[in-house]
mmCIF file of C-alpha atoms in Angstrom:
data_model
loop_
_atom_site.group_PDB
_atom_site.id
_atom_site.type_symbol
_atom_site.label_atom_id
_atom_site.label_comp_id
_atom_site.label_asym_id
_atom_site.label_seq_id
_atom_site.Cartn_x
_atom_site.Cartn_y
_atom_site.Cartn_z
ATOM 1 C CA MET A 992 67.136 -1.711 -91.208
ATOM 2 C CA PRO A 993 65.216 -3.624 -93.539
ATOM 3 C CA HIS A 994 62.249 -2.373 -95.070
ATOM 4 C CA VAL A 995 59.767 -5.050 -92.868
ATOM 5 C CA LYS A 996 61.184 -4.035 -90.135
ATOM 6 C CA ALA A 997 61.660 -0.362 -90.086
ATOM 7 C CA ASN A 998 59.557 1.702 -87.491
ATOM 8 C CA ILE A 999 58.470 5.154 -87.585
ATOM 9 C CA ASN A 1000 60.896 6.807 -86.034
ATOM 10 C CA ASN A 1001 63.127 5.825 -89.145
ATOM 11 C CA ARG A 1002 60.267 6.981 -90.907
ATOM 12 C CA ILE A 1003 60.048 10.150 -89.871
ATOM 13 C CA ASN A 1004 63.435 11.002 -89.748
ATOM 14 C CA ALA A 1005 63.545 10.514 -93.500
ATOM 15 C CA LEU A 1006 60.821 12.837 -93.619
ATOM 16 C CA ASP A 1007 62.967 15.400 -91.393
ATOM 17 C CA SER A 1008 65.919 15.534 -93.950
ATOM 18 C CA MET A 1009 63.211 15.662 -96.857
ATOM 19 C CA ARG A 1010 62.427 18.829 -95.597
ATOM 20 C CA ALA A 1011 65.802 19.706 -94.954
ATOM 21 C CA LEU A 1012 66.703 19.098 -98.237
ATOM 22 C CA SER A 1013 63.754 21.287 -99.541
ATOM 23 C CA LEU A 1014 64.710 24.110 -96.795
ATOM 24 C CA ILE A 1015 68.781 23.765 -97.811
ATOM 25 C CA ALA A 1016 67.218 24.742 -102.135
ATOM 26 C CA ILE A 1017 65.122 27.242 -101.093
ATOM 27 C CA THR A 1018 67.309 29.140 -98.922
ATOM 28 C CA PHE A 1019 69.625 29.197 -101.898
ATOM 29 C CA ARG A 1020 67.625 30.642 -104.286
ATOM 30 C CA HIS A 1021 66.454 33.068 -101.341
ATOM 31 C CA PHE A 1022 69.875 34.371 -101.650
ATOM 32 C CA LEU A 1023 70.516 33.762 -105.233
ATOM 33 C CA THR A 1024 67.521 36.491 -106.118
ATOM 34 C CA ARG A 1025 68.859 38.611 -103.102
ATOM 35 C CA TYR A 1026 65.717 38.175 -101.372
ATOM 36 C CA ASN A 1027 63.980 39.771 -103.838
ATOM 37 C CA TYR A 1028 65.720 43.622 -103.071
ATOM 38 C CA ASP A 1029 66.027 45.353 -106.225
ATOM 39 C CA SER A 1030 69.578 44.472 -107.247
ATOM 40 C CA PHE A 1031 72.018 42.506 -109.205
ATOM 41 C CA GLU A 1032 75.565 42.593 -110.799
ATOM 42 C CA TYR A 1033 77.521 40.088 -112.631
ATOM 43 C CA ALA A 1034 81.218 39.814 -111.491
ATOM 44 C CA ALA A 1035 83.193 41.822 -114.340
ATOM 45 C CA ASP A 1036 86.184 38.415 -114.471
ATOM 46 C CA GLY A 1037 84.385 36.110 -117.036
ATOM 47 C CA LEU A 1038 85.675 32.835 -115.579
ATOM 48 C CA VAL A 1039 82.935 33.961 -112.904
ATOM 49 C CA VAL A 1040 80.042 35.746 -115.341
ATOM 50 C CA ARG A 1041 79.898 31.905 -116.686
ATOM 51 C CA MET A 1042 79.279 30.816 -113.453
ATOM 52 C CA ASP A 1043 77.400 32.932 -112.597
ATOM 53 C CA ARG A 1044 74.600 31.997 -115.280
ATOM 54 C CA LEU A 1045 75.346 28.117 -114.705
ATOM 55 C CA VAL A 1046 74.740 28.708 -110.940
ATOM 56 C CA GLU A 1047 71.444 30.877 -111.616
ATOM 57 C CA PHE A 1048 70.208 28.619 -115.067
ATOM 58 C CA ALA A 1049 71.061 24.877 -112.156
ATOM 59 C CA ASP A 1050 68.776 27.092 -109.327
ATOM 60 C CA PHE A 1051 66.083 27.550 -111.913
ATOM 61 C CA HIS A 1052 65.551 24.371 -113.386
ATOM 62 C CA LEU A 1053 66.704 22.443 -110.072
ATOM 63 C CA PHE A 1054 64.641 24.332 -106.947
ATOM 64 C CA TYR A 1055 62.354 27.287 -108.318
ATOM 65 C CA GLY A 1056 58.806 25.633 -107.959
ATOM 66 C CA LYS A 1057 60.162 22.789 -106.667
ATOM 67 C CA ALA A 1058 61.480 22.893 -103.186
ATOM 68 C CA TYR A 1059 58.015 25.017 -102.645
ATOM 69 C CA ALA A 1060 56.195 22.361 -103.750
ATOM 70 C CA ILE A 1061 58.055 19.265 -101.423
ATOM 71 C CA PHE A 1062 57.421 21.900 -98.536
ATOM 72 C CA ALA A 1063 54.369 22.621 -98.808
ATOM 73 C CA PHE A 1064 52.951 19.494 -99.209
ATOM 74 C CA LEU A 1065 55.338 18.037 -95.767
ATOM 75 C CA PHE A 1066 53.820 20.943 -94.418
ATOM 76 C CA GLY A 1067 50.210 19.552 -94.592
ATOM 77 C CA TYR A 1068 51.242 16.652 -94.170
ATOM 78 C CA SER A 1069 52.901 17.803 -90.565
ATOM 79 C CA LEU A 1070 49.423 18.580 -90.163
ATOM 80 C CA PHE A 1071 48.067 15.328 -89.991
ATOM 81 C CA LEU A 1072 50.848 14.185 -87.336
ATOM 82 C CA GLN A 1073 49.474 16.897 -85.239
ATOM 83 C CA GLN A 1074 45.690 15.565 -85.454
ATOM 84 C CA LYS A 1075 47.363 12.648 -84.567
ATOM 85 C CA SER A 1076 48.537 13.560 -81.773
ATOM 86 C CA LYS A 1077 46.508 16.451 -80.307
ATOM 87 C CA GLY A 1078 42.683 13.317 -81.323
ATOM 88 C CA SER A 1079 39.419 15.921 -81.060
ATOM 89 C CA GLY A 1080 41.258 19.043 -79.942
ATOM 90 C CA PHE A 1081 43.156 19.685 -82.791
ATOM 91 C CA GLN A 1082 41.117 22.237 -85.132
ATOM 92 C CA LYS A 1083 40.938 24.378 -81.743
ATOM 93 C CA TYR A 1084 44.527 24.016 -81.760
ATOM 94 C CA MET A 1085 45.591 23.939 -84.783
ATOM 95 C CA ALA A 1086 43.805 27.335 -85.555
ATOM 96 C CA ALA A 1087 45.774 29.239 -82.666
ATOM 97 C CA ARG A 1088 48.884 27.453 -83.884
ATOM 98 C CA LEU A 1089 48.022 29.280 -87.815
ATOM 99 C CA PHE A 1090 47.029 32.259 -86.274
ATOM 100 C CA LEU A 1091 50.491 32.235 -83.986
ATOM 101 C CA LEU A 1092 52.247 31.815 -87.068
ATOM 102 C CA LEU A 1093 50.906 35.136 -88.506
ATOM 103 C CA VAL A 1094 53.161 36.286 -86.197
ATOM 104 C CA PHE A 1095 55.900 34.711 -86.842
ATOM 105 C CA ALA A 1096 55.414 36.057 -90.531
ATOM 106 C CA CYS A 1097 54.614 39.458 -90.010
ATOM 107 C CA PHE A 1098 58.567 39.193 -88.690
ATOM 108 C CA ASN A 1099 60.027 37.154 -90.965
ATOM 109 C CA SER A 1100 59.149 39.910 -93.711
ATOM 110 C CA ILE A 1101 60.844 42.135 -92.028
ATOM 111 C CA PHE A 1102 63.292 41.080 -93.957
ATOM 112 C CA PHE A 1103 61.868 40.244 -97.467
ATOM 113 C CA PRO A 1104 60.670 43.965 -99.482
ATOM 114 C CA SER A 1105 57.959 41.318 -101.571
ATOM 115 C CA GLY A 1106 57.010 39.367 -98.676
ATOM 116 C CA ASP A 1107 57.293 35.790 -96.860
ATOM 117 C CA ILE A 1108 55.734 32.763 -97.396
ATOM 118 C CA LEU A 1109 55.087 32.346 -94.096
ATOM 119 C CA LEU A 1110 52.284 34.535 -94.847
ATOM 120 C CA LEU A 1111 50.903 32.284 -97.430
ATOM 121 C CA TYR A 1112 50.952 29.227 -94.874
ATOM 122 C CA ALA A 1113 49.497 30.375 -92.364
ATOM 123 C CA ILE A 1114 46.592 31.913 -94.718
ATOM 124 C CA VAL A 1115 45.837 28.747 -96.290
ATOM 125 C CA GLY A 1116 46.430 26.546 -93.033
ATOM 126 C CA LEU A 1117 43.354 28.366 -91.739
ATOM 127 C CA LEU A 1118 41.068 27.741 -94.804
ATOM 128 C CA ILE A 1119 41.931 24.054 -95.053
ATOM 129 C CA LEU A 1120 41.041 23.054 -91.047
ATOM 130 C CA PRO A 1121 37.124 22.800 -92.302
ATOM 131 C CA VAL A 1122 38.037 20.982 -95.225
ATOM 132 C CA ILE A 1123 40.516 18.332 -93.824
ATOM 133 C CA ARG A 1124 37.230 16.792 -92.247
ATOM 134 C CA VAL A 1125 35.841 15.661 -95.199
ATOM 135 C CA ARG A 1126 35.855 11.997 -96.245
ATOM 136 C CA SER A 1127 39.245 10.920 -97.310
ATOM 137 C CA ARG A 1128 37.523 10.123 -101.414
ATOM 138 C CA TRP A 1129 36.838 14.186 -100.685
ATOM 139 C CA LEU A 1130 39.477 15.237 -100.053
ATOM 140 C CA LEU A 1131 41.781 13.093 -103.007
ATOM 141 C CA PHE A 1132 39.001 15.198 -105.483
ATOM 142 C CA ILE A 1133 39.396 18.726 -103.577
ATOM 143 C CA ALA A 1134 43.413 18.666 -103.092
ATOM 144 C CA LEU A 1135 43.407 17.556 -107.631
ATOM 145 C CA PHE A 1136 40.519 20.384 -108.589
ATOM 146 C CA PHE A 1137 43.223 23.166 -106.428
ATOM 147 C CA LEU A 1138 46.386 21.409 -108.268
ATOM 148 C CA LEU A 1139 44.643 21.362 -111.390
ATOM 149 C CA GLN A 1140 44.636 25.472 -111.637
ATOM 150 C CA PRO A 1141 40.910 26.652 -111.435
ATOM 151 C CA ILE A 1142 41.812 30.056 -110.943
ATOM 152 C CA GLU A 1143 43.922 30.194 -114.086
ATOM 153 C CA TRP A 1144 41.438 28.811 -116.125
ATOM 154 C CA ILE A 1145 37.854 30.787 -114.374
ATOM 155 C CA ALA A 1146 40.347 33.883 -115.642
ATOM 156 C CA MET A 1147 40.770 32.467 -119.317
ATOM 157 C CA VAL A 1148 37.079 31.967 -120.003
ATOM 158 C CA THR A 1149 36.433 35.164 -118.352
ATOM 159 C CA ASP A 1150 38.463 36.883 -120.115
ATOM 160 C CA LEU A 1151 37.201 35.290 -123.737
ATOM 161 C CA MET A 1152 33.865 35.974 -122.207
ATOM 162 C CA THR A 1153 34.721 39.550 -121.140
ATOM 163 C CA LYS A 1154 37.487 40.585 -123.348
ATOM 164 C CA GLY A 1155 39.112 42.011 -120.211
ATOM 165 C CA ASN A 1156 40.766 40.561 -116.588
ATOM 166 C CA PRO A 1157 38.717 41.554 -113.630
ATOM 167 C CA LEU A 1158 40.552 39.822 -111.261
ATOM 168 C CA SER A 1159 43.567 41.677 -112.015
ATOM 169 C CA VAL A 1160 42.693 44.617 -110.084
ATOM 170 C CA VAL A 1161 46.098 45.319 -108.755
ATOM 171 C CA SER A 1162 49.068 44.291 -110.031
ATOM 172 C CA SER A 1163 51.805 42.662 -107.571
ATOM 173 C CA GLY A 1164 54.372 44.127 -110.296
ATOM 174 C CA ALA A 1165 53.110 47.659 -109.985
ATOM 175 C CA LEU A 1166 53.513 46.887 -106.419
ATOM 176 C CA LYS A 1167 57.411 44.988 -106.159
ATOM 177 C CA HIS A 1168 58.231 48.907 -108.313
ATOM 178 C CA ASP A 1169 57.023 50.849 -105.888
ATOM 179 C CA LEU A 1170 58.238 49.056 -103.514
ATOM 180 C CA ASP A 1171 61.452 49.027 -104.520
ATOM 181 C CA THR A 1172 61.677 52.862 -105.144
ATOM 182 C CA ALA A 1173 60.769 53.140 -101.527
ATOM 183 C CA LEU A 1174 62.898 51.471 -100.217
ATOM 184 C CA LYS A 1175 66.258 53.352 -101.722
ATOM 185 C CA SER A 1176 64.778 56.544 -99.740
ATOM 186 C CA VAL A 1177 63.441 55.684 -96.399
ATOM 187 C CA SER A 1178 64.723 55.093 -92.815
ATOM 188 C CA VAL A 1179 64.941 51.990 -91.571
ATOM 189 C CA GLY A 1180 61.478 51.823 -89.727
ATOM 190 C CA GLU A 1181 60.126 53.053 -93.469
ATOM 191 C CA ALA A 1182 61.426 50.637 -94.849
ATOM 192 C CA ILE A 1183 60.454 47.873 -92.573
ATOM 193 C CA TRP A 1184 56.655 49.263 -92.480
ATOM 194 C CA LEU A 1185 56.480 49.002 -95.858
ATOM 195 C CA ASN A 1186 58.086 45.455 -95.765
ATOM 196 C CA LEU A 1187 55.149 44.572 -93.299
ATOM 197 C CA THR A 1188 52.125 46.112 -95.588
ATOM 198 C CA LYS A 1189 52.477 46.713 -98.934
ATOM 199 C CA GLY A 1190 55.299 43.949 -99.423
ATOM 200 C CA GLN A 1191 53.078 41.192 -97.344
ATOM 201 C CA LEU A 1192 50.421 42.704 -100.054
ATOM 202 C CA SER A 1193 52.443 42.167 -102.928
ATOM 203 C CA ALA A 1194 53.849 38.567 -102.360
ATOM 204 C CA PHE A 1195 50.175 37.606 -101.452
ATOM 205 C CA ILE A 1196 48.747 39.040 -105.164
ATOM 206 C CA TRP A 1197 51.736 37.686 -106.807
ATOM 207 C CA SER A 1198 51.159 33.471 -105.486
ATOM 208 C CA LEU A 1199 47.602 34.757 -106.480
ATOM 209 C CA GLU A 1200 49.136 35.672 -110.373
ATOM 210 C CA SER A 1201 51.452 33.085 -110.423
ATOM 211 C CA GLY A 1202 48.737 29.889 -109.792
ATOM 212 C CA ARG A 1203 50.900 29.609 -106.195
ATOM 213 C CA LEU A 1204 47.733 29.521 -103.917
ATOM 214 C CA ALA A 1205 45.993 27.120 -105.286
ATOM 215 C CA GLN A 1206 49.084 25.108 -105.938
ATOM 216 C CA THR A 1207 49.496 25.592 -102.246
ATOM 217 C CA ILE A 1208 45.873 24.897 -101.242
ATOM 218 C CA GLY A 1209 46.201 21.545 -103.430
ATOM 219 C CA LEU A 1210 49.541 20.836 -102.217
ATOM 220 C CA MET A 1211 48.497 20.579 -98.561
ATOM 221 C CA LEU A 1212 45.619 19.489 -98.888
ATOM 222 C CA LEU A 1213 47.294 16.148 -100.500
ATOM 223 C CA GLY A 1214 50.161 16.333 -97.349
ATOM 224 C CA PHE A 1215 47.387 15.351 -95.427
ATOM 225 C CA TYR A 1216 46.174 13.170 -97.223
ATOM 226 C CA VAL A 1217 48.763 10.888 -97.726
ATOM 227 C CA GLY A 1218 49.563 11.034 -94.118
ATOM 228 C CA LYS A 1219 46.164 9.647 -93.022
ATOM 229 C CA LYS A 1220 45.704 7.287 -95.679
ATOM 230 C CA GLY A 1221 50.224 6.244 -94.625
ATOM 231 C CA PHE A 1222 50.947 5.940 -98.612
ATOM 232 C CA LEU A 1223 54.356 7.998 -98.319
ATOM 233 C CA LEU A 1224 55.214 5.584 -95.474
ATOM 234 C CA ARG A 1225 54.384 2.639 -97.525
ATOM 235 C CA LEU A 1226 56.539 3.591 -100.055
ATOM 236 C CA ILE A 1227 59.507 4.169 -97.572
ATOM 237 C CA ALA A 1228 59.050 0.913 -96.378
ATOM 238 C CA GLU A 1229 58.796 -0.454 -100.032
ATOM 239 C CA GLY A 1230 62.462 1.116 -100.659
ATOM 240 C CA ARG A 1231 63.323 0.856 -104.655
ATOM 241 C CA ALA A 1232 60.194 -1.385 -105.144
ATOM 242 C CA ALA A 1233 58.292 2.191 -104.919
ATOM 243 C CA LEU A 1234 60.760 3.148 -107.806
ATOM 244 C CA ARG A 1235 57.207 1.439 -110.151
ATOM 245 C CA TYR A 1236 55.720 5.111 -109.386
ATOM 246 C CA LEU A 1237 57.893 7.307 -111.125
ATOM 247 C CA TYR A 1238 56.279 6.719 -114.686
ATOM 248 C CA ILE A 1239 53.529 8.590 -113.674
ATOM 249 C CA PRO A 1240 54.909 12.013 -112.763
ATOM 250 C CA LEU A 1241 57.229 11.606 -115.513
ATOM 251 C CA PHE A 1242 54.477 11.268 -118.195
ATOM 252 C CA ILE A 1243 52.795 14.040 -116.922
ATOM 253 C CA GLY A 1244 55.453 15.478 -116.693
ATOM 254 C CA ILE A 1245 57.026 15.030 -120.542
ATOM 255 C CA PHE A 1246 53.432 15.983 -121.652
ATOM 256 C CA CYS A 1247 53.603 19.483 -119.980
ATOM 257 C CA PHE A 1248 56.288 20.201 -121.663
ATOM 258 C CA SER A 1249 55.502 19.619 -124.648
ATOM 259 C CA ILE A 1250 52.912 21.339 -124.740
ATOM 260 C CA SER A 1251 54.114 23.898 -123.692
ATOM 261 C CA HIS A 1252 56.755 24.232 -126.200
ATOM 262 C CA LEU A 1253 53.619 24.290 -129.108
ATOM 263 C CA MET A 1254 52.161 27.679 -127.437
ATOM 264 C CA VAL A 1255 52.849 30.744 -129.752
ATOM 265 C CA GLY A 1256 51.954 34.107 -129.126
ATOM 266 C CA ASP A 1257 51.621 36.265 -125.840
ATOM 267 C CA SER A 1258 47.764 36.327 -125.742
ATOM 268 C CA TYR A 1259 46.013 36.242 -122.215
ATOM 269 C CA GLN A 1260 45.248 33.233 -122.265
ATOM 270 C CA ALA A 1261 48.418 31.703 -123.658
ATOM 271 C CA GLN A 1262 49.774 33.688 -120.626
ATOM 272 C CA LYS A 1263 47.741 31.920 -118.255
ATOM 273 C CA LEU A 1264 47.980 28.419 -119.771
ATOM 274 C CA ASP A 1265 51.929 28.497 -119.516
ATOM 275 C CA ILE A 1266 51.459 29.569 -115.841
ATOM 276 C CA ILE A 1267 49.311 26.338 -115.421
ATOM 277 C CA LEU A 1268 52.036 24.250 -117.645
ATOM 278 C CA SER A 1269 54.447 25.449 -115.203
ATOM 279 C CA ASN A 1270 52.946 24.436 -111.619
ATOM 280 C CA TRP A 1271 51.687 21.241 -113.295
ATOM 281 C CA ILE A 1272 55.465 20.657 -114.562
ATOM 282 C CA ASN A 1273 57.538 21.881 -111.100
ATOM 283 C CA LEU A 1274 54.692 19.419 -109.519
ATOM 284 C CA CYS A 1275 55.679 16.939 -111.553
ATOM 285 C CA VAL A 1276 59.095 16.867 -110.735
ATOM 286 C CA ALA A 1277 58.808 17.875 -107.362
ATOM 287 C CA ALA A 1278 56.847 13.770 -106.783
ATOM 288 C CA LEU A 1279 59.579 12.550 -108.943
ATOM 289 C CA TYR A 1280 61.845 14.127 -106.638
ATOM 290 C CA VAL A 1281 60.068 12.856 -103.607
ATOM 291 C CA MET A 1282 59.816 9.558 -105.375
ATOM 292 C CA ILE A 1283 63.755 8.689 -105.506
ATOM 293 C CA PHE A 1284 64.606 10.210 -102.369
ATOM 294 C CA VAL A 1285 62.297 8.471 -99.973
ATOM 295 C CA SER A 1286 62.906 4.358 -102.535
ATOM 296 C CA PHE A 1287 66.382 4.972 -101.678
ATOM 297 C CA TYR A 1288 66.550 6.610 -98.713
ATOM 298 C CA GLU A 1289 66.538 3.307 -95.619
ATOM 299 C CA LYS A 1290 69.591 1.827 -97.980
ATOM 300 C CA THR A 1291 71.628 4.773 -99.469
ATOM 301 C CA ILE A 1292 70.007 8.355 -98.222
ATOM 302 C CA ALA A 1293 70.029 7.571 -94.437
ATOM 303 C CA MET A 1294 74.021 7.665 -93.743
ATOM 304 C CA TYR A 1295 74.198 10.637 -95.843
ATOM 305 C CA THR A 1296 71.426 12.765 -94.601
ATOM 306 C CA ALA A 1297 71.377 11.751 -90.857
ATOM 307 C CA HIS A 1298 73.125 15.041 -88.957
ATOM 308 C CA LEU A 1299 69.849 17.371 -91.782
ATOM 309 C CA ASN A 1300 67.353 14.755 -89.440
ATOM 310 C CA ALA A 1301 67.984 18.000 -86.870
ATOM 311 C CA TYR A 1302 68.261 20.656 -89.360
ATOM 312 C CA GLY A 1303 64.454 19.852 -90.966
ATOM 313 C CA ARG A 1304 63.246 19.574 -87.337
ATOM 314 C CA MET A 1305 64.408 22.934 -86.490
ATOM 315 C CA SER A 1306 62.686 24.272 -89.919
ATOM 316 C CA LEU A 1307 61.051 26.876 -88.092
ATOM 317 C CA SER A 1308 63.486 28.476 -86.085
ATOM 318 C CA ASN A 1309 66.297 28.317 -89.354
ATOM 319 C CA TYR A 1310 64.203 29.186 -91.681
ATOM 320 C CA LEU A 1311 63.530 32.607 -89.562
ATOM 321 C CA PHE A 1312 67.309 33.107 -89.171
ATOM 322 C CA GLN A 1313 68.139 32.431 -93.108
ATOM 323 C CA SER A 1314 66.254 35.591 -93.160
ATOM 324 C CA LEU A 1315 67.641 38.114 -91.195
ATOM 325 C CA VAL A 1316 71.070 37.114 -92.346
ATOM 326 C CA GLY A 1317 69.570 37.415 -95.371
ATOM 327 C CA GLY A 1318 67.762 40.999 -94.637
ATOM 328 C CA ILE A 1319 71.701 42.049 -93.183
ATOM 329 C CA LEU A 1320 73.515 40.787 -96.065
ATOM 330 C CA PHE A 1321 70.869 42.564 -98.380
ATOM 331 C CA ALA A 1322 68.587 45.544 -97.589
ATOM 332 C CA PRO A 1323 69.381 48.974 -98.033
ATOM 333 C CA PHE A 1324 69.203 49.128 -94.385
ATOM 334 C CA GLY A 1325 71.596 46.920 -93.719
ATOM 335 C CA PHE A 1326 74.989 46.122 -96.192
ATOM 336 C CA ASP A 1327 73.429 46.526 -99.352
ATOM 337 C CA LEU A 1328 75.612 43.798 -101.233
ATOM 338 C CA GLY A 1329 73.139 42.748 -103.814
ATOM 339 C CA ASP A 1330 75.105 44.585 -106.274
ATOM 340 C CA THR A 1331 78.187 43.287 -104.892
ATOM 341 C CA LEU A 1332 78.496 39.862 -104.199
ATOM 342 C CA SER A 1333 77.662 37.738 -107.806
ATOM 343 C CA SER A 1334 75.796 34.472 -107.657
ATOM 344 C CA THR A 1335 78.946 32.437 -107.548
ATOM 345 C CA TYR A 1336 80.325 34.078 -103.990
ATOM 346 C CA LEU A 1337 76.801 33.850 -102.717
ATOM 347 C CA VAL A 1338 76.519 30.120 -103.685
ATOM 348 C CA VAL A 1339 79.567 30.385 -101.113
ATOM 349 C CA VAL A 1340 78.407 32.703 -98.614
ATOM 350 C CA CYS A 1341 74.669 30.251 -98.020
ATOM 351 C CA PHE A 1342 76.516 27.115 -98.079
ATOM 352 C CA THR A 1343 78.348 28.233 -94.581
ATOM 353 C CA MET A 1344 75.510 29.241 -92.938
ATOM 354 C CA ILE A 1345 73.684 26.877 -93.279
ATOM 355 C CA VAL A 1346 76.914 24.149 -92.729
ATOM 356 C CA TYR A 1347 76.234 26.632 -89.583
ATOM 357 C CA GLN A 1348 73.373 25.761 -89.413
ATOM 358 C CA VAL A 1349 73.632 22.061 -88.934
ATOM 359 C CA ILE A 1350 76.158 22.120 -86.688
ATOM 360 C CA PHE A 1351 74.260 24.448 -84.297
ATOM 361 C CA SER A 1352 70.800 22.669 -84.969
ATOM 362 C CA ASN A 1353 72.532 18.753 -83.533
ATOM 363 C CA ILE A 1354 74.143 20.641 -81.143
ATOM 364 C CA TRP A 1355 71.070 22.263 -79.696
ATOM 365 C CA LEU A 1356 68.113 19.823 -79.770
ATOM 366 C CA GLN A 1357 70.583 16.648 -78.343
ATOM 367 C CA GLN A 1358 69.892 18.985 -74.843
ATOM 368 C CA ARG A 1359 66.209 19.974 -76.188
ATOM 369 C CA ASN A 1360 63.206 18.510 -78.045
ATOM 370 C CA TYR A 1361 62.555 21.889 -79.901
ATOM 371 C CA GLY A 1362 64.438 24.352 -81.712
ATOM 372 C CA PRO A 1363 64.140 27.637 -80.632
ATOM 373 C CA ALA A 1364 60.998 28.481 -82.442
ATOM 374 C CA GLU A 1365 59.472 25.850 -82.235
ATOM 375 C CA TYR A 1366 59.676 25.448 -78.415
ATOM 376 C CA ILE A 1367 58.059 29.522 -78.461
ATOM 377 C CA TRP A 1368 55.694 28.643 -81.462
ATOM 378 C CA ARG A 1369 54.494 25.013 -79.171
ATOM 379 C CA ARG A 1370 54.501 27.052 -75.777
ATOM 380 C CA ALA A 1371 52.557 30.562 -77.008
ATOM 381 C CA THR A 1372 49.681 27.844 -78.575
ATOM 382 C CA SER A 1373 49.492 25.674 -75.480
ATOM 383 C CA ILE A 1374 48.788 29.115 -73.887
ATOM 384 C CA PHE A 1375 46.800 30.393 -76.476
ATOM 385 C CA PHE A 1376 44.816 27.646 -76.972
ATOM 386 C CA GLN A 1377 43.806 27.329 -73.476
ATOM 387 C CA ILE A 1378 43.210 31.155 -72.602
ATOM 388 C CA LYS A 1379 40.448 31.274 -75.782
ATOM 389 C CA SER A 1380 38.537 27.961 -75.254
ATOM 390 C CA GLY A 1381 39.176 27.439 -71.683
ATOM 391 C CA ASN A 1382 40.277 23.789 -71.611
ATOM 392 C CA ARG A 1383 42.969 22.013 -69.516
ATOM 393 C CA PRO A 1384 46.557 22.336 -70.203
ATOM 394 C CA ILE A 1385 47.200 19.672 -73.250
ATOM 395 C CA PRO A 1386 49.098 17.812 -72.328
ATOM 396 C CA ASP A 1387 53.440 17.684 -73.837
ATOM 397 C CA TYR A 1388 53.252 14.909 -76.689
ATOM 398 C CA ASN A 1389 57.071 13.793 -77.193
ATOM 399 C CA ILE A 1390 56.647 13.794 -80.952
ATOM 400 C CA LYS A 1391 59.565 15.127 -81.713
ATOM 401 C CA ASN A 1392 59.797 15.128 -85.696
ATOM 402 C CA ILE A 1393 56.846 17.114 -85.910
#
């Protein structure tokens, strides 16, 4: 299809494909980390060990911090689509939607010993709701401010002034260690409670320590801004001509990578600067992925990712399902296979599960507009919104790809 005739449905399909690919990368990451359960084992066979190390190297350098960044950006873009759909009732409706996302986060955390990203998305979404009402220029400035990692810079300055770090009152590492130790000898009910409480707290503190909290705020605001200004759709319509913008993240990424390799020492400032530069490098690589994807989507990528669109549209359902599978495989109250399956074998297991999810998603959406979790989320939000606001029922907008 010529770029000038590309319609909005094709463009949203591109976003669904991108969301699907980022979710697949996140799922691979979860499997290779055994869903953060304290278990790991290399195979006895030398060839498999080398393959394990290659898989882990590729996962860390290609996906870690990049797939998450794309997904957070698309989450912000979805906020814009929701605003476009709901109009004046967006703020209250979205607040209800994000509060209910907390419920999904709690359910999902049952299978994670150190919390889950859905909690962070829900909290950040609620935090930025008042912010997205500002002018576009200020919205961009605020997004860039948080992407610059202000919390890490403040921590560095505070440490220099006070010779201590008052921001590290509780360590996520200590919480995670206590959690891993406790999970080895508790009942199923106690394990679930620990995951819901100490696990969620550990995850949130880790997001603060690693710079993920500030980066998530910036990415969601940036996604909303890009949707509002129509930049992403414009890049998709331009096709390969959009590759001219690649030099921006490429130059910044190379510069940050060079600086990071010049740093020496284990001081607190060096550690914080390493966090800042690592997040910037991951962000630049994620931007490169997005630009390359949208540039080649219509002419090349679309024909290979058409079956992934349904998987991306059912991202919440598929995310919850992969968490359930991970909990069954790796949790002490499940099969506890973290010390049994090597990384190479886990790739096979993960790929098999994803193929099943893609097939199921396509069959499900042939008859329905939404996935199971998406439908529950949408209906529960409408009911919750009507009860709290006393509004008349919200029209069922037929936007399949939000």
